[in-house]
Amino acid sequence: MIKAATIADVKKYVRECKKSGKSIGLVPTMGFLHEGHGSLIKRARKENDIVIVSDFVNPTQFGPNEDLEAYPRDFDADCRLCESLGADLIFHPTPEEMYGKSNYSKVHVDKLTAGLCGAVRPVHFDGVCSVVTKLFNISEADRAYFGQKDAQQLAVVSRMVADLNYNIEIIGCPIIREEDGLAKSSRNTYLNEEQRLAAPVLHRALAKAEEQARAGEKDAKKLCAQITEEIEKEPLAKIDYVEAVDWEELQHTDVIEGKTLFAIAVYIGKVRLIDNFITE
Ligand code: AMP
């Protein structure tokens, strides 16, 4: 597996791959990889000749009071996991390499970024869309893999690709969970023992609602109220939002009509966790 730190090195490798007609799958990550990321890499491995994993804690998607400095990092462990899953190249640039001395351009997706996590993280999705655009251009990937764990991100990037005619296919992948249901996340390492025990409340609340939706319940408002009530039983949990939105435009809905995203963000102590499910 190649370890590349510069854009030029990745581009050189990509040129060679393209010359021999190889397809490229890209898995964008911020590192500190776990089985959630692993599932994306495995899927990319199956569907492409070449797999590129980017491992970059992107500063532009963090707000001023967020956890950029504290964000966990372990590049050696990331390399071991990527290598064991058959990735061909891991791209691990510095912020200076990615953004140079100055950068005046960004990509903004309207409407879909206004609510859910966008409401409390105003710069987040501009940062995501801009860095993902750069990674798409650098890697010239045919496909890029994103987890449903970050459902709004998946919807926003898919819309960006459709609106701006990028030549790349966006593949959404299911949420990988711990045995007790907690969605795997690099941020779970911030939880202390007591908080870790409280954290599965997110999935527990969502799973009950999902079961009812599957059984034919169409009242999204009622399901959100039940999710809220379940989470409020956990004293360490503080709700940021519990929302039902249509999967196309991510706009609030009180009824399930077509694909509906139930998304939640909950603080366990100071740690903000997200989770969701999407109805059929
Ligand atoms: P991150 O490193 O947190 O930016 O995540 C990189 C990619 O991995 C994103 O597309 C995430 O949605 C995805 N991902 C993170 N956690 C999980 C998980 N538990 N299951 C599936 N995909 C995940």
mmCIF file of N, CA, C and O in Angstrom, residues 102-158:
data_model
loop_
_atom_site.group_PDB
_atom_site.id
_atom_site.type_symbol
_atom_site.label_atom_id
_atom_site.label_comp_id
_atom_site.label_asym_id
_atom_site.label_seq_id
_atom_site.Cartn_x
_atom_site.Cartn_y
_atom_site.Cartn_z
ATOM 1 N N SER A 102 -3.204 30.128 0.823
ATOM 2 C CA SER A 102 -4.529 30.747 0.911
ATOM 3 C C SER A 102 -5.490 29.947 0.043
ATOM 4 O O SER A 102 -5.070 29.245 -0.872
ATOM 5 N N ASN A 103 -6.783 30.069 0.379
ATOM 6 C CA ASN A 103 -7.806 29.353 -0.387
ATOM 7 C C ASN A 103 -9.078 30.183 -0.326
ATOM 8 O O ASN A 103 -9.613 30.407 0.748
ATOM 9 N N TYR A 104 -9.513 30.665 -1.475
ATOM 10 C CA TYR A 104 -10.652 31.590 -1.489
ATOM 11 C C TYR A 104 -11.921 30.955 -2.064
ATOM 12 O O TYR A 104 -12.919 31.640 -2.250
ATOM 13 N N SER A 105 -11.853 29.648 -2.343
ATOM 14 C CA SER A 105 -12.983 29.007 -3.030
ATOM 15 C C SER A 105 -13.664 28.005 -2.122
ATOM 16 O O SER A 105 -13.008 27.315 -1.344
ATOM 17 N N LYS A 106 -14.974 27.940 -2.230
ATOM 18 C CA LYS A 106 -15.676 26.889 -1.507
ATOM 19 C C LYS A 106 -16.934 26.481 -2.254
ATOM 20 O O LYS A 106 -17.420 27.220 -3.122
ATOM 21 N N VAL A 107 -17.446 25.295 -1.900
ATOM 22 C CA VAL A 107 -18.666 24.791 -2.523
ATOM 23 C C VAL A 107 -19.760 24.824 -1.460
ATOM 24 O O VAL A 107 -19.567 24.335 -0.346
ATOM 25 N N HIS A 108 -20.883 25.420 -1.825
ATOM 26 C CA HIS A 108 -21.996 25.531 -0.878
ATOM 27 C C HIS A 108 -23.244 24.884 -1.458
ATOM 28 O O HIS A 108 -23.620 25.167 -2.592
ATOM 29 N N VAL A 109 -23.868 24.015 -0.689
ATOM 30 C CA VAL A 109 -25.164 23.439 -1.065
ATOM 31 C C VAL A 109 -26.217 24.098 -0.176
ATOM 32 O O VAL A 109 -26.096 24.087 1.045
ATOM 33 N N ASP A 110 -27.227 24.663 -0.823
ATOM 34 C CA ASP A 110 -28.298 25.363 -0.091
ATOM 35 C C ASP A 110 -29.336 24.384 0.445
ATOM 36 O O ASP A 110 -29.342 23.221 0.080
ATOM 37 N N LYS A 111 -30.231 24.885 1.223
ATOM 38 C CA LYS A 111 -31.456 24.223 1.671
ATOM 39 C C LYS A 111 -31.201 22.940 2.473
ATOM 40 O O LYS A 111 -31.585 22.854 3.624
ATOM 41 N N LEU A 112 -30.539 21.946 1.880
ATOM 42 C CA LEU A 112 -30.330 20.690 2.591
ATOM 43 C C LEU A 112 -29.397 20.862 3.791
ATOM 44 O O LEU A 112 -29.337 19.997 4.671
ATOM 45 N N THR A 113 -28.639 21.957 3.788
ATOM 46 C CA THR A 113 -27.658 22.177 4.860
ATOM 47 C C THR A 113 -28.191 23.088 5.965
ATOM 48 O O THR A 113 -27.494 23.326 6.953
ATOM 49 N N ALA A 114 -29.433 23.592 5.785
ATOM 50 C CA ALA A 114 -29.938 24.590 6.735
ATOM 51 C C ALA A 114 -30.362 23.985 8.075
ATOM 52 O O ALA A 114 -30.165 24.583 9.124
ATOM 53 N N GLY A 115 -30.928 22.780 8.034
ATOM 54 C CA GLY A 115 -31.463 22.185 9.258
ATOM 55 C C GLY A 115 -30.551 21.116 9.839
ATOM 56 O O GLY A 115 -29.366 21.050 9.525
ATOM 57 N N LEU A 116 -31.101 20.301 10.719
ATOM 58 C CA LEU A 116 -30.392 19.184 11.377
ATOM 59 C C LEU A 116 -29.040 19.685 11.904
ATOM 60 O O LEU A 116 -28.971 20.696 12.599
ATOM 61 N N CYS A 117 -27.949 18.993 11.556
ATOM 62 C CA CYS A 117 -26.633 19.397 12.089
ATOM 63 C C CYS A 117 -26.202 20.765 11.556
ATOM 64 O O CYS A 117 -25.457 21.485 12.236
ATOM 65 N N GLY A 118 -26.675 21.129 10.356
ATOM 66 C CA GLY A 118 -26.323 22.428 9.771
ATOM 67 C C GLY A 118 -26.789 23.601 10.618
ATOM 68 O O GLY A 118 -26.180 24.667 10.602
ATOM 69 N N ALA A 119 -27.875 23.393 11.365
ATOM 70 C CA ALA A 119 -28.431 24.492 12.168
ATOM 71 C C ALA A 119 -27.483 24.915 13.286
ATOM 72 O O ALA A 119 -27.402 26.092 13.629
ATOM 73 N N VAL A 120 -26.771 23.955 13.867
ATOM 74 C CA VAL A 120 -25.836 24.309 14.948
ATOM 75 C C VAL A 120 -24.373 24.290 14.486
ATOM 76 O O VAL A 120 -23.481 24.695 15.217
ATOM 77 N N ARG A 121 -24.144 23.804 13.258
ATOM 78 C CA ARG A 121 -22.778 23.764 12.732
ATOM 79 C C ARG A 121 -22.770 24.523 11.397
ATOM 80 O O ARG A 121 -22.692 23.919 10.315
ATOM 81 N N PRO A 122 -22.833 25.871 11.447
ATOM 82 C CA PRO A 122 -23.080 26.655 10.231
ATOM 83 C C PRO A 122 -21.998 26.529 9.148
ATOM 84 O O PRO A 122 -22.305 26.663 7.973
ATOM 85 N N VAL A 123 -20.737 26.289 9.524
ATOM 86 C CA VAL A 123 -19.696 26.206 8.479
ATOM 87 C C VAL A 123 -19.429 24.765 8.043
ATOM 88 O O VAL A 123 -18.712 24.524 7.072
ATOM 89 N N HIS A 124 -20.017 23.823 8.774
ATOM 90 C CA HIS A 124 -19.634 22.424 8.610
ATOM 91 C C HIS A 124 -19.767 21.912 7.173
ATOM 92 O O HIS A 124 -18.815 21.380 6.595
ATOM 93 N N PHE A 125 -20.947 22.076 6.577
ATOM 94 C CA PHE A 125 -21.168 21.436 5.275
ATOM 95 C C PHE A 125 -20.434 22.138 4.129
ATOM 96 O O PHE A 125 -20.094 21.487 3.136
ATOM 97 N N ASP A 126 -20.171 23.447 4.266
ATOM 98 C CA ASP A 126 -19.325 24.102 3.262
ATOM 99 C C ASP A 126 -17.928 23.474 3.309
ATOM 100 O O ASP A 126 -17.309 23.226 2.276
ATOM 101 N N GLY A 127 -17.448 23.211 4.522
ATOM 102 C CA GLY A 127 -16.137 22.572 4.678
ATOM 103 C C GLY A 127 -16.128 21.174 4.087
ATOM 104 O O GLY A 127 -15.195 20.790 3.375
ATOM 105 N N VAL A 128 -17.193 20.416 4.370
ATOM 106 C CA VAL A 128 -17.286 19.040 3.852
ATOM 107 C C VAL A 128 -17.334 19.067 2.320
ATOM 108 O O VAL A 128 -16.564 18.370 1.647
ATOM 109 N N CYS A 129 -18.240 19.873 1.752
ATOM 110 C CA CYS A 129 -18.416 19.888 0.293
ATOM 111 C C CYS A 129 -17.133 20.340 -0.401
ATOM 112 O O CYS A 129 -16.774 19.810 -1.452
ATOM 113 N N SER A 130 -16.453 21.298 0.195
ATOM 114 C CA SER A 130 -15.238 21.816 -0.442
ATOM 115 C C SER A 130 -14.111 20.782 -0.401
ATOM 116 O O SER A 130 -13.442 20.542 -1.405
ATOM 117 N N VAL A 131 -13.936 20.132 0.740
ATOM 118 C CA VAL A 131 -12.830 19.160 0.817
ATOM 119 C C VAL A 131 -13.144 17.919 -0.023
ATOM 120 O O VAL A 131 -12.269 17.356 -0.686
ATOM 121 N N VAL A 132 -14.411 17.530 -0.040
ATOM 122 C CA VAL A 132 -14.803 16.358 -0.828
ATOM 123 C C VAL A 132 -14.616 16.663 -2.318
ATOM 124 O O VAL A 132 -14.147 15.815 -3.093
ATOM 125 N N THR A 133 -14.942 17.882 -2.731
ATOM 126 C CA THR A 133 -14.703 18.287 -4.128
ATOM 127 C C THR A 133 -13.225 18.170 -4.472
ATOM 128 O O THR A 133 -12.852 17.629 -5.518
ATOM 129 N N LYS A 134 -12.374 18.677 -3.566
ATOM 130 C CA LYS A 134 -10.940 18.586 -3.813
ATOM 131 C C LYS A 134 -10.512 17.121 -3.929
ATOM 132 O O LYS A 134 -9.756 16.746 -4.821
ATOM 133 N N LEU A 135 -11.031 16.283 -3.035
ATOM 134 C CA LEU A 135 -10.645 14.864 -3.053
ATOM 135 C C LEU A 135 -11.143 14.168 -4.327
ATOM 136 O O LEU A 135 -10.451 13.318 -4.882
ATOM 137 N N PHE A 136 -12.348 14.549 -4.776
ATOM 138 C CA PHE A 136 -12.866 13.978 -6.032
ATOM 139 C C PHE A 136 -11.950 14.360 -7.193
ATOM 140 O O PHE A 136 -11.627 13.541 -8.045
ATOM 141 N N ASN A 137 -11.528 15.619 -7.225
ATOM 142 C CA ASN A 137 -10.681 16.090 -8.328
ATOM 143 C C ASN A 137 -9.281 15.471 -8.266
ATOM 144 O O ASN A 137 -8.700 15.131 -9.293
ATOM 145 N N ILE A 138 -8.756 15.325 -7.070
ATOM 146 C CA ILE A 138 -7.404 14.762 -6.910
ATOM 147 C C ILE A 138 -7.407 13.279 -7.285
ATOM 148 O O ILE A 138 -6.509 12.778 -7.954
ATOM 149 N N SER A 139 -8.443 12.563 -6.842
ATOM 150 C CA SER A 139 -8.451 11.090 -7.013
ATOM 151 C C SER A 139 -9.059 10.650 -8.337
ATOM 152 O O SER A 139 -8.854 9.506 -8.748
ATOM 153 N N GLU A 140 -9.812 11.548 -8.998
ATOM 154 C CA GLU A 140 -10.544 11.185 -10.222
ATOM 155 C C GLU A 140 -11.308 9.876 -10.056
ATOM 156 O O GLU A 140 -11.397 9.048 -10.969
ATOM 157 N N ALA A 141 -11.867 9.680 -8.863
ATOM 158 C CA ALA A 141 -12.526 8.408 -8.556
ATOM 159 C C ALA A 141 -13.803 8.220 -9.392
ATOM 160 O O ALA A 141 -14.470 9.193 -9.767
ATOM 161 N N ASP A 142 -14.106 6.965 -9.682
ATOM 162 C CA ASP A 142 -15.361 6.625 -10.367
ATOM 163 C C ASP A 142 -16.499 6.550 -9.359
ATOM 164 O O ASP A 142 -17.650 6.806 -9.684
ATOM 165 N N ARG A 143 -16.156 6.103 -8.140
ATOM 166 C CA ARG A 143 -17.161 5.954 -7.077
ATOM 167 C C ARG A 143 -16.583 6.482 -5.767
ATOM 168 O O ARG A 143 -15.380 6.337 -5.522
ATOM 169 N N ALA A 144 -17.461 7.043 -4.914
ATOM 170 C CA ALA A 144 -17.021 7.440 -3.572
ATOM 171 C C ALA A 144 -18.019 6.884 -2.564
ATOM 172 O O ALA A 144 -19.230 6.865 -2.814
ATOM 173 N N TYR A 145 -17.499 6.460 -1.429
ATOM 174 C CA TYR A 145 -18.282 5.710 -0.441
ATOM 175 C C TYR A 145 -18.480 6.543 0.815
ATOM 176 O O TYR A 145 -17.519 7.056 1.393
ATOM 177 N N PHE A 146 -19.748 6.685 1.220
ATOM 178 C CA PHE A 146 -20.102 7.475 2.409
ATOM 179 C C PHE A 146 -21.035 6.666 3.292
ATOM 180 O O PHE A 146 -21.894 5.930 2.791
ATOM 181 N N GLY A 147 -20.908 6.818 4.606
ATOM 182 C CA GLY A 147 -21.741 6.081 5.539
ATOM 183 C C GLY A 147 -23.068 6.784 5.796
ATOM 184 O O GLY A 147 -23.122 8.018 5.873
ATOM 185 N N GLN A 148 -24.105 5.991 5.970
ATOM 186 C CA GLN A 148 -25.413 6.548 6.371
ATOM 187 C C GLN A 148 -25.358 7.090 7.800
ATOM 188 O O GLN A 148 -26.221 7.829 8.230
ATOM 189 N N LYS A 149 -24.315 6.711 8.534
ATOM 190 C CA LYS A 149 -24.106 7.259 9.881
ATOM 191 C C LYS A 149 -24.230 8.788 9.853
ATOM 192 O O LYS A 149 -24.848 9.393 10.712
ATOM 193 N N ASP A 150 -23.593 9.395 8.824
ATOM 194 C CA ASP A 150 -23.687 10.848 8.635
ATOM 195 C C ASP A 150 -24.682 11.089 7.500
ATOM 196 O O ASP A 150 -24.303 11.431 6.376
ATOM 197 N N ALA A 151 -25.964 10.880 7.812
ATOM 198 C CA ALA A 151 -26.986 10.843 6.760
ATOM 199 C C ALA A 151 -27.109 12.185 6.041
ATOM 200 O O ALA A 151 -27.264 12.227 4.818
ATOM 201 N N GLN A 152 -27.025 13.281 6.801
ATOM 202 C CA GLN A 152 -27.154 14.590 6.146
ATOM 203 C C GLN A 152 -25.981 14.811 5.190
ATOM 204 O O GLN A 152 -26.157 15.311 4.081
ATOM 205 N N GLN A 153 -24.797 14.406 5.616
ATOM 206 C CA GLN A 153 -23.621 14.521 4.750
ATOM 207 C C GLN A 153 -23.830 13.728 3.465
ATOM 208 O O GLN A 153 -23.526 14.211 2.362
ATOM 209 N N LEU A 154 -24.346 12.507 3.588
ATOM 210 C CA LEU A 154 -24.595 11.663 2.422
ATOM 211 C C LEU A 154 -25.587 12.341 1.474
ATOM 212 O O LEU A 154 -25.378 12.378 0.254
ATOM 213 N N ALA A 155 -26.661 12.911 2.035
ATOM 214 C CA ALA A 155 -27.671 13.582 1.209
ATOM 215 C C ALA A 155 -27.098 14.826 0.542
ATOM 216 O O ALA A 155 -27.335 15.080 -0.644
ATOM 217 N N VAL A 156 -26.312 15.600 1.285
ATOM 218 C CA VAL A 156 -25.764 16.858 0.767
ATOM 219 C C VAL A 156 -24.750 16.574 -0.347
ATOM 220 O O VAL A 156 -24.783 17.198 -1.413
ATOM 221 N N VAL A 157 -23.854 15.612 -0.118
ATOM 222 C CA VAL A 157 -22.843 15.293 -1.131
ATOM 223 C C VAL A 157 -23.523 14.714 -2.386
ATOM 224 O O VAL A 157 -23.154 15.058 -3.511
ATOM 225 N N SER A 158 -24.537 13.872 -2.192
ATOM 226 C CA SER A 158 -25.258 13.315 -3.348
ATOM 227 C C SER A 158 -25.906 14.431 -4.157
ATOM 228 O O SER A 158 -25.875 14.430 -5.391
#
